[in-house]
PDB file of C-alpha atoms in Angstrom:
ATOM      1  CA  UNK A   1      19.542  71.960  55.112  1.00  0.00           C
ATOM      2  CA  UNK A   2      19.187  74.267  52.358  1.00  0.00           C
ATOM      3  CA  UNK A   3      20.642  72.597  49.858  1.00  0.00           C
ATOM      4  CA  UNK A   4      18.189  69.638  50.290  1.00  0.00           C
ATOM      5  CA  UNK A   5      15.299  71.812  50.271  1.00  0.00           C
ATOM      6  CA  UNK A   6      16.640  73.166  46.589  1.00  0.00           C
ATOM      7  CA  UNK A   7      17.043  69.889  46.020  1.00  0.00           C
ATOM      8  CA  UNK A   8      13.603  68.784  46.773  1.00  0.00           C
ATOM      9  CA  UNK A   9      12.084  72.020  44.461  1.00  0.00           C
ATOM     10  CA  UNK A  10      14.840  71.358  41.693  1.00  0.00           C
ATOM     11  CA  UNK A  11      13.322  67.333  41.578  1.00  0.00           C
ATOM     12  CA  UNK A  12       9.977  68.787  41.637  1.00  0.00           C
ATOM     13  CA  UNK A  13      10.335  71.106  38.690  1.00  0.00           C
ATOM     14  CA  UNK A  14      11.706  68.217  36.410  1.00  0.00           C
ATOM     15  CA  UNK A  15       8.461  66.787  37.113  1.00  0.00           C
ATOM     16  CA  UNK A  16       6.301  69.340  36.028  1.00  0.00           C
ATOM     17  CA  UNK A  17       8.513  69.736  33.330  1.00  0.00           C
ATOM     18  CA  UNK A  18       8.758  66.210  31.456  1.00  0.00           C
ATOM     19  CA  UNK A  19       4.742  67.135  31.613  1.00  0.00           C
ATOM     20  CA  UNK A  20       5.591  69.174  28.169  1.00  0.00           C
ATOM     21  CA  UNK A  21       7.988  66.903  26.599  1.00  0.00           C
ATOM     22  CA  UNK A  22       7.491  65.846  23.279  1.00  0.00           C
ATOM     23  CA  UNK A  23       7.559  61.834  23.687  1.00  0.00           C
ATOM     24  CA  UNK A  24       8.752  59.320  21.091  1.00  0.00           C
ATOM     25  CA  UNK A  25       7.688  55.856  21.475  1.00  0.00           C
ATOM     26  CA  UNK A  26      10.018  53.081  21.184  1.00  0.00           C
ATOM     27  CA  UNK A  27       9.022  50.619  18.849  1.00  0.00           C
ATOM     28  CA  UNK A  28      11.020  47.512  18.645  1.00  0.00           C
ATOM     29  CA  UNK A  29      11.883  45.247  15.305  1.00  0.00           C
ATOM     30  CA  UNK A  30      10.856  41.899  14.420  1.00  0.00           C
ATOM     31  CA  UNK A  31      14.810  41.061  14.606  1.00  0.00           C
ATOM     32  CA  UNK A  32      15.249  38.706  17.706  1.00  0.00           C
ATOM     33  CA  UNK A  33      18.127  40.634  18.735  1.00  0.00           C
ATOM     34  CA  UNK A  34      16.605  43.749  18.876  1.00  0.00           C
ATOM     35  CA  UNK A  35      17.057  44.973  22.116  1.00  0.00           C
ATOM     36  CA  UNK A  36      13.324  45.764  23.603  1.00  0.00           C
ATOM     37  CA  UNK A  37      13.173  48.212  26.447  1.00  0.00           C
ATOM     38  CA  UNK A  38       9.366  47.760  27.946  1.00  0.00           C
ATOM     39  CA  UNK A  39       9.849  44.127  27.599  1.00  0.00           C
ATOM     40  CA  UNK A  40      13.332  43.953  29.457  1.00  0.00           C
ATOM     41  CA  UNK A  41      11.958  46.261  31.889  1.00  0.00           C
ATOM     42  CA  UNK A  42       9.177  43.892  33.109  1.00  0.00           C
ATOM     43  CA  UNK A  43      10.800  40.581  32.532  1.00  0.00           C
ATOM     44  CA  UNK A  44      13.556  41.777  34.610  1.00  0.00           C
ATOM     45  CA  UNK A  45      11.976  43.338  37.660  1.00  0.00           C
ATOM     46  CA  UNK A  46       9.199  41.113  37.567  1.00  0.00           C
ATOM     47  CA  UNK A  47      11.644  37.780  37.877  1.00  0.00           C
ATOM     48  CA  UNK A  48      13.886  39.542  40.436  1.00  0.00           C
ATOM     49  CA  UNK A  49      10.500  40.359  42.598  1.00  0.00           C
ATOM     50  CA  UNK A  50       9.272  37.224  42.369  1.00  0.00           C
ATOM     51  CA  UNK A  51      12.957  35.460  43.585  1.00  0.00           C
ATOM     52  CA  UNK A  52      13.230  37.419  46.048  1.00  0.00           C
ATOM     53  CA  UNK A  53       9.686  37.642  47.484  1.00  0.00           C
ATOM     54  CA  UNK A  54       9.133  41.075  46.862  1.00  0.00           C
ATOM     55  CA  UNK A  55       5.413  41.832  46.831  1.00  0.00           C
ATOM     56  CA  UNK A  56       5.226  43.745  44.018  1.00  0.00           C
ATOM     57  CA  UNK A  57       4.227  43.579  40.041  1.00  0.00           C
ATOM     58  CA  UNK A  58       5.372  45.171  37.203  1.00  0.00           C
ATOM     59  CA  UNK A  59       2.575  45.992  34.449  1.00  0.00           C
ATOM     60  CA  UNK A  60       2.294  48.181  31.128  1.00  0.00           C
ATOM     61  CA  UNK A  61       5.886  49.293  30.743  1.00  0.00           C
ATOM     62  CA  UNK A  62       6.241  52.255  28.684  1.00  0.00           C
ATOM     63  CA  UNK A  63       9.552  53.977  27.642  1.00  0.00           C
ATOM     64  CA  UNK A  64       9.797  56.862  25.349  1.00  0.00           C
ATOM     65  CA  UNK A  65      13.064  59.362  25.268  1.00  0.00           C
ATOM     66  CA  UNK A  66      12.828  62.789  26.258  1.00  0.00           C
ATOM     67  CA  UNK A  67      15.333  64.014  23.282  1.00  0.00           C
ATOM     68  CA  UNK A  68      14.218  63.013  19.813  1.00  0.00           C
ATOM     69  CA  UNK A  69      17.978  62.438  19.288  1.00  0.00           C
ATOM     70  CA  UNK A  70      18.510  59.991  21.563  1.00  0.00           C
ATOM     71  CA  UNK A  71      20.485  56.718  20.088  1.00  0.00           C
ATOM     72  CA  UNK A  72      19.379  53.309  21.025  1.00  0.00           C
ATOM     73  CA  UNK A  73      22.370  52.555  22.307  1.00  0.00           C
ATOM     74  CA  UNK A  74      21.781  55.560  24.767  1.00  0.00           C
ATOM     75  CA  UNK A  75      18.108  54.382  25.165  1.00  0.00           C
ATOM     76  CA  UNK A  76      19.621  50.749  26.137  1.00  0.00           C
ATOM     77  CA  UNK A  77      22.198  52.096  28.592  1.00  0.00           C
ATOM     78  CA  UNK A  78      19.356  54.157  30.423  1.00  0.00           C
ATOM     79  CA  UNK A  79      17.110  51.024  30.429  1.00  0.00           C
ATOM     80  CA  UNK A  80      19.705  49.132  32.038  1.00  0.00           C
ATOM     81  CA  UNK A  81      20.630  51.838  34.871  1.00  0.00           C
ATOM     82  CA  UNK A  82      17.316  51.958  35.956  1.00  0.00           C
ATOM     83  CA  UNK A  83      16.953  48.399  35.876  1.00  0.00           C
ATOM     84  CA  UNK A  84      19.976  48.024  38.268  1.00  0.00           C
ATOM     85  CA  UNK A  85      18.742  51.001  40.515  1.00  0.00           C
ATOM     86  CA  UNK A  86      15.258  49.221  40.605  1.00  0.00           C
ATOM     87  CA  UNK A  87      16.152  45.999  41.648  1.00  0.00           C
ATOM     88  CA  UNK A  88      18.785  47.723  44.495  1.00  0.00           C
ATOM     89  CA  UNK A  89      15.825  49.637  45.477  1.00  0.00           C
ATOM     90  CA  UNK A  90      13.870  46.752  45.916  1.00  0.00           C
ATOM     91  CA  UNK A  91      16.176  44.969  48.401  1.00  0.00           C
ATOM     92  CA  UNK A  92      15.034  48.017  50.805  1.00  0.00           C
ATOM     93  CA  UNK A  93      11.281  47.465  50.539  1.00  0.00           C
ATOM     94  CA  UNK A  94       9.657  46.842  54.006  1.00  0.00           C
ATOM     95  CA  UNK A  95       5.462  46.054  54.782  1.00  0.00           C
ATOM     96  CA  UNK A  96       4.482  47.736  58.150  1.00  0.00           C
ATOM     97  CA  UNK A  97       0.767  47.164  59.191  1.00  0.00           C
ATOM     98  CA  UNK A  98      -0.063  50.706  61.421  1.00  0.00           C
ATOM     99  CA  UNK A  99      -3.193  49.735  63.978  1.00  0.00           C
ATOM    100  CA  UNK A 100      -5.572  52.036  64.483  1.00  0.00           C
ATOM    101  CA  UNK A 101      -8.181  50.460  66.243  1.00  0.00           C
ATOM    102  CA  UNK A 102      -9.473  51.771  69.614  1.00  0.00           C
ATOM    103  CA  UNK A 103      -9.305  49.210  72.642  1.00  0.00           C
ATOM    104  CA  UNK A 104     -12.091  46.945  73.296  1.00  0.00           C
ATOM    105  CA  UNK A 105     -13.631  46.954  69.988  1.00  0.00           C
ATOM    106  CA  UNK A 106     -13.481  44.119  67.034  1.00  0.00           C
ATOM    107  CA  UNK A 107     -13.679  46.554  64.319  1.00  0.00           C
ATOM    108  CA  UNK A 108     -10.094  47.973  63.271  1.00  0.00           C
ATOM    109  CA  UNK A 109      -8.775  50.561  61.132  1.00  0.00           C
ATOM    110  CA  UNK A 110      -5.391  50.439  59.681  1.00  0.00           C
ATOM    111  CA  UNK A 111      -2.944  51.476  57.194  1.00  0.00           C
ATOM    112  CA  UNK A 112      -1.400  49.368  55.179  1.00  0.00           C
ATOM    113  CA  UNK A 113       2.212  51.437  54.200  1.00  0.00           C
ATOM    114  CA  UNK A 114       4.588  50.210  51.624  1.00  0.00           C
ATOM    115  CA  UNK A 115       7.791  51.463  51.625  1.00  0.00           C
ATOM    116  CA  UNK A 116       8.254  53.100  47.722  1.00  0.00           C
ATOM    117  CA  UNK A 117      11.699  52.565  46.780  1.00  0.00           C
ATOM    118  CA  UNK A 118      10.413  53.163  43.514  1.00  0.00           C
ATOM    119  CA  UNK A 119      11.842  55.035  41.744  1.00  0.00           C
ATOM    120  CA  UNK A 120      14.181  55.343  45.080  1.00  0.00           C
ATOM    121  CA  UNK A 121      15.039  59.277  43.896  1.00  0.00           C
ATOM    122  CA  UNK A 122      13.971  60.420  46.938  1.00  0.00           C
ATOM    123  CA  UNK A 123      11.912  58.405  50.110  1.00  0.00           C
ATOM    124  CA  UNK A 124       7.928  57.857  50.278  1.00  0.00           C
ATOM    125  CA  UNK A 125       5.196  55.395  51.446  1.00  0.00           C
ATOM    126  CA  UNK A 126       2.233  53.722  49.564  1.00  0.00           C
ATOM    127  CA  UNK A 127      -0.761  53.292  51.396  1.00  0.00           C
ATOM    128  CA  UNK A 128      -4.119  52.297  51.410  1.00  0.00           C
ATOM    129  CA  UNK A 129      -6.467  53.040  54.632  1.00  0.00           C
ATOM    130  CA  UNK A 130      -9.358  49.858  55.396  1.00  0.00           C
ATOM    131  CA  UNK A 131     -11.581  48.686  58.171  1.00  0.00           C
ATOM    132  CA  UNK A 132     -11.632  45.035  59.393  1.00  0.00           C
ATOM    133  CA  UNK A 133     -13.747  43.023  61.513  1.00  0.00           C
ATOM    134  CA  UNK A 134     -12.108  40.820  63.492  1.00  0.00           C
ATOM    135  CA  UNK A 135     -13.135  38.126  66.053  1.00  0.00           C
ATOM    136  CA  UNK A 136     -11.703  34.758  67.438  1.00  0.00           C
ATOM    137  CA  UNK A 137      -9.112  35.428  65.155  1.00  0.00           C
ATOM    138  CA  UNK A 138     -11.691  35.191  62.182  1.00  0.00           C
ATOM    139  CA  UNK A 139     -12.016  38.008  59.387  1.00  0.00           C
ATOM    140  CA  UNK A 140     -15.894  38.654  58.671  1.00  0.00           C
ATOM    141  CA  UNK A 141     -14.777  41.600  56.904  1.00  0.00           C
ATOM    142  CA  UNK A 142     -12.777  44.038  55.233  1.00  0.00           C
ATOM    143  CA  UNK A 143     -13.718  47.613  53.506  1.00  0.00           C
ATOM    144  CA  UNK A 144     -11.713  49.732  52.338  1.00  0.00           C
ATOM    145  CA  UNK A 145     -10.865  53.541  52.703  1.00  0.00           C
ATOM    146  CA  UNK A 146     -10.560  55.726  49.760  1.00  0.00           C
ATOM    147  CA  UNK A 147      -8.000  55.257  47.596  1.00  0.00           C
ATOM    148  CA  UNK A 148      -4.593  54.444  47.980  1.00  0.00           C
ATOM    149  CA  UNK A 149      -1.817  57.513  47.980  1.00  0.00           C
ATOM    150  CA  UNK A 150       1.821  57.874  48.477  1.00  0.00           C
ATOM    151  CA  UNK A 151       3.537  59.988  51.341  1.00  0.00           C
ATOM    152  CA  UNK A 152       7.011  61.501  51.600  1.00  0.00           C
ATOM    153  CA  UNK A 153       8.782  63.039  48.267  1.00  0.00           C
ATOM    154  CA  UNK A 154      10.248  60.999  45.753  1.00  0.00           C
ATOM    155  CA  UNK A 155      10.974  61.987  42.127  1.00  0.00           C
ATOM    156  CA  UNK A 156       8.214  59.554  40.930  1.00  0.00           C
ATOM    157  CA  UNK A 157       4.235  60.570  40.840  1.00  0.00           C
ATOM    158  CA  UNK A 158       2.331  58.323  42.186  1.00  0.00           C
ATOM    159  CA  UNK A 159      -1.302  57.828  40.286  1.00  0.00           C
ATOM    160  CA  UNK A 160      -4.145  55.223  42.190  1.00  0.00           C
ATOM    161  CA  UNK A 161      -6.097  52.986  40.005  1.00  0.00           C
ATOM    162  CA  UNK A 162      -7.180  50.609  42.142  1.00  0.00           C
ATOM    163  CA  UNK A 163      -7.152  48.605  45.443  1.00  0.00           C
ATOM    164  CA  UNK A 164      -8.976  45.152  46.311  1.00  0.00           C
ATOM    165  CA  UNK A 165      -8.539  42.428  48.750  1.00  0.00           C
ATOM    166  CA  UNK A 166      -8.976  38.599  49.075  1.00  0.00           C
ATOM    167  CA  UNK A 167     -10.088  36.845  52.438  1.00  0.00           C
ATOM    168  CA  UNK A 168      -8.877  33.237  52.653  1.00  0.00           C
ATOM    169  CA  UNK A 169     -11.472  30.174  52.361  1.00  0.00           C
ATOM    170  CA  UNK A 170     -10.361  29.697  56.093  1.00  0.00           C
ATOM    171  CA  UNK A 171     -10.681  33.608  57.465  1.00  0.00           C
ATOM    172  CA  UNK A 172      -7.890  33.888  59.101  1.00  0.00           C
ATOM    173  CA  UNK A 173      -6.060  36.018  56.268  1.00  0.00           C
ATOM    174  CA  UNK A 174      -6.444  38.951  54.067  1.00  0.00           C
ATOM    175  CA  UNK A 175      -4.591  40.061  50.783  1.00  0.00           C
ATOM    176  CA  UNK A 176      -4.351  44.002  50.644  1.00  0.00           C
ATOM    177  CA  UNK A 177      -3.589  44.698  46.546  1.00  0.00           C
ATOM    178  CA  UNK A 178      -2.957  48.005  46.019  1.00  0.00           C
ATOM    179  CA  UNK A 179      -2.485  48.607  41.776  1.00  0.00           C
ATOM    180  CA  UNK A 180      -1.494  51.958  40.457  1.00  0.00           C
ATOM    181  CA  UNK A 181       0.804  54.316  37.930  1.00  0.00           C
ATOM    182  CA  UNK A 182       4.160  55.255  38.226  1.00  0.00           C
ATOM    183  CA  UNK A 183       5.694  58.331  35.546  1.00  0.00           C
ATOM    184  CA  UNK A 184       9.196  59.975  36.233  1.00  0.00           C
ATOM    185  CA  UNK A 185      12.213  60.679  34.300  1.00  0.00           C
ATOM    186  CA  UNK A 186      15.590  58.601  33.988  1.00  0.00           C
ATOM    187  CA  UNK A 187      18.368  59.467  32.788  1.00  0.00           C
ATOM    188  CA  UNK A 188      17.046  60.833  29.451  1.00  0.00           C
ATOM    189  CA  UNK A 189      13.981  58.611  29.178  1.00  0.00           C
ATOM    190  CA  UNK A 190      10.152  59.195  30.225  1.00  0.00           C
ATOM    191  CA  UNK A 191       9.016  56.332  32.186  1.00  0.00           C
ATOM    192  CA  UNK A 192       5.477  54.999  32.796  1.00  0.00           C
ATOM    193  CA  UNK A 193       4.539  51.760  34.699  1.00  0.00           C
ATOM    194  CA  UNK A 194       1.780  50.281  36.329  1.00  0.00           C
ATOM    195  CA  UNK A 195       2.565  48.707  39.930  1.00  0.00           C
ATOM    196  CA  UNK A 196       0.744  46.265  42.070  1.00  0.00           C
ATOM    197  CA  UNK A 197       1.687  46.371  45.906  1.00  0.00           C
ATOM    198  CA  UNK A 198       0.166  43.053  48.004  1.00  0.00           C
ATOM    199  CA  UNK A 199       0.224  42.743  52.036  1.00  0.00           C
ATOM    200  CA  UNK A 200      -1.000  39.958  53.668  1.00  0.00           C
ATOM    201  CA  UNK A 201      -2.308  40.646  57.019  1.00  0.00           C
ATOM    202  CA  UNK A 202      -3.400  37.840  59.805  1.00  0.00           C
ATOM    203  CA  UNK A 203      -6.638  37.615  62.263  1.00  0.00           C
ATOM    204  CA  UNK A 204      -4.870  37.463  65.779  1.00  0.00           C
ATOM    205  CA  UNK A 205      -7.564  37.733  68.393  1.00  0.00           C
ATOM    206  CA  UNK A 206      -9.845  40.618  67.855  1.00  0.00           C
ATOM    207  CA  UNK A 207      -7.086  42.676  65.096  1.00  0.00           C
ATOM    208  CA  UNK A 208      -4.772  41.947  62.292  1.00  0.00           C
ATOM    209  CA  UNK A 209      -1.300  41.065  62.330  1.00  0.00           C
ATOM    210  CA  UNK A 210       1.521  41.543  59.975  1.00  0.00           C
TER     211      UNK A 210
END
């Protein structure tokens, strides 16, 4: 037990400290065989999320290494690790839908918690509290609660930008988006990405569904 708790501080200093790195971006060539980290990054994540129906998008990749004498065949082999670890992270994800609402009444609060296998270092939620009205399994409304935040401990740090949601034309369902930063170190690299999280939620009587 104590070695996981040292664990969990030793992960949490790294943090801090990649704060007060010196970053050097990684600029790719014009050559067509230049290997391009960012762009592999979300190419590669976002087509594996996408077969797989994996609600989640990958935005605004940024890699820079945290030693100034890194090689770009180092950079590469990083790139690709995390890759890997992403997408074997991914086959984990679950939606849960957490009711809240008190008996009798149309208007529910929930949670909507993402399971944040991202960057999988560790084990964490993203969530994003809202109210909906609900009757004859119709949506009049959604609102929602603050913004949304990550539970748990992972390696990652987890920074809200923004959440919205869609009704459907018929009522009857509502998108949960839930869009937001990502920095934590890999294997030698300093790694920044923006991620979008969608739920979609069903009107079932008087509450919401997964």
């Amino acid at each position: 037990m104590k070695n996981k708790n040292i664990k969990k501080v030793i992960g949490i200093i790294m943090i801090l400290c990649t704060m007060f790195l010196v970053t050097i971006p990684v600029y790719a060539s014009n050559d067509e065989n230049q290997f391009e980290p960012n762009k592999y990054i979300e190419q590669e994540l976002n087509t594996w999320a996408e077969a797989n129906g994996v609600g989640v998008v990958f935005e605004n990749v940024y890699i820079s290494p945290s030693r100034s004498d890194m090689s770009v065949e180092e950079i590469e082999k990083s790139v690709k690790s995390y890759v890997k670890m992403m997408k074997n992270a991914m086959q984990n994800m679950e939606v849960k839908l957490i009711d809240r609402s008190n008996m009798g009444r149309a208007t529910g609060s929930y949670t909507a918690s993402v399971e944040s296998m991202i960057p999988a270092i560790g084990w964490g939620y993203i969530k994003q509290d809202f109210t909906a009205n609900v009757s004859s399994s119709r949506i009049s409304s959604v609102s929602l609660v603050g913004s949304s935040y990550d539970t748990g401990f992972t390696l990652g740090s987890w920074e809200p930008n923004y959440s919205w949601t869609d009704i459907s034309s018929n009522k009857q369902f509502v998108q949960i988006h839930m869009k937001g930063t990502i920095n934590y170190l890999w294997e030698g690299l300093n790694i920044s990405k923006d991620c979008t999280f969608l739920d979609t939620f069903k009107a079932s009587g008087s509450s919401l569904v997964e």
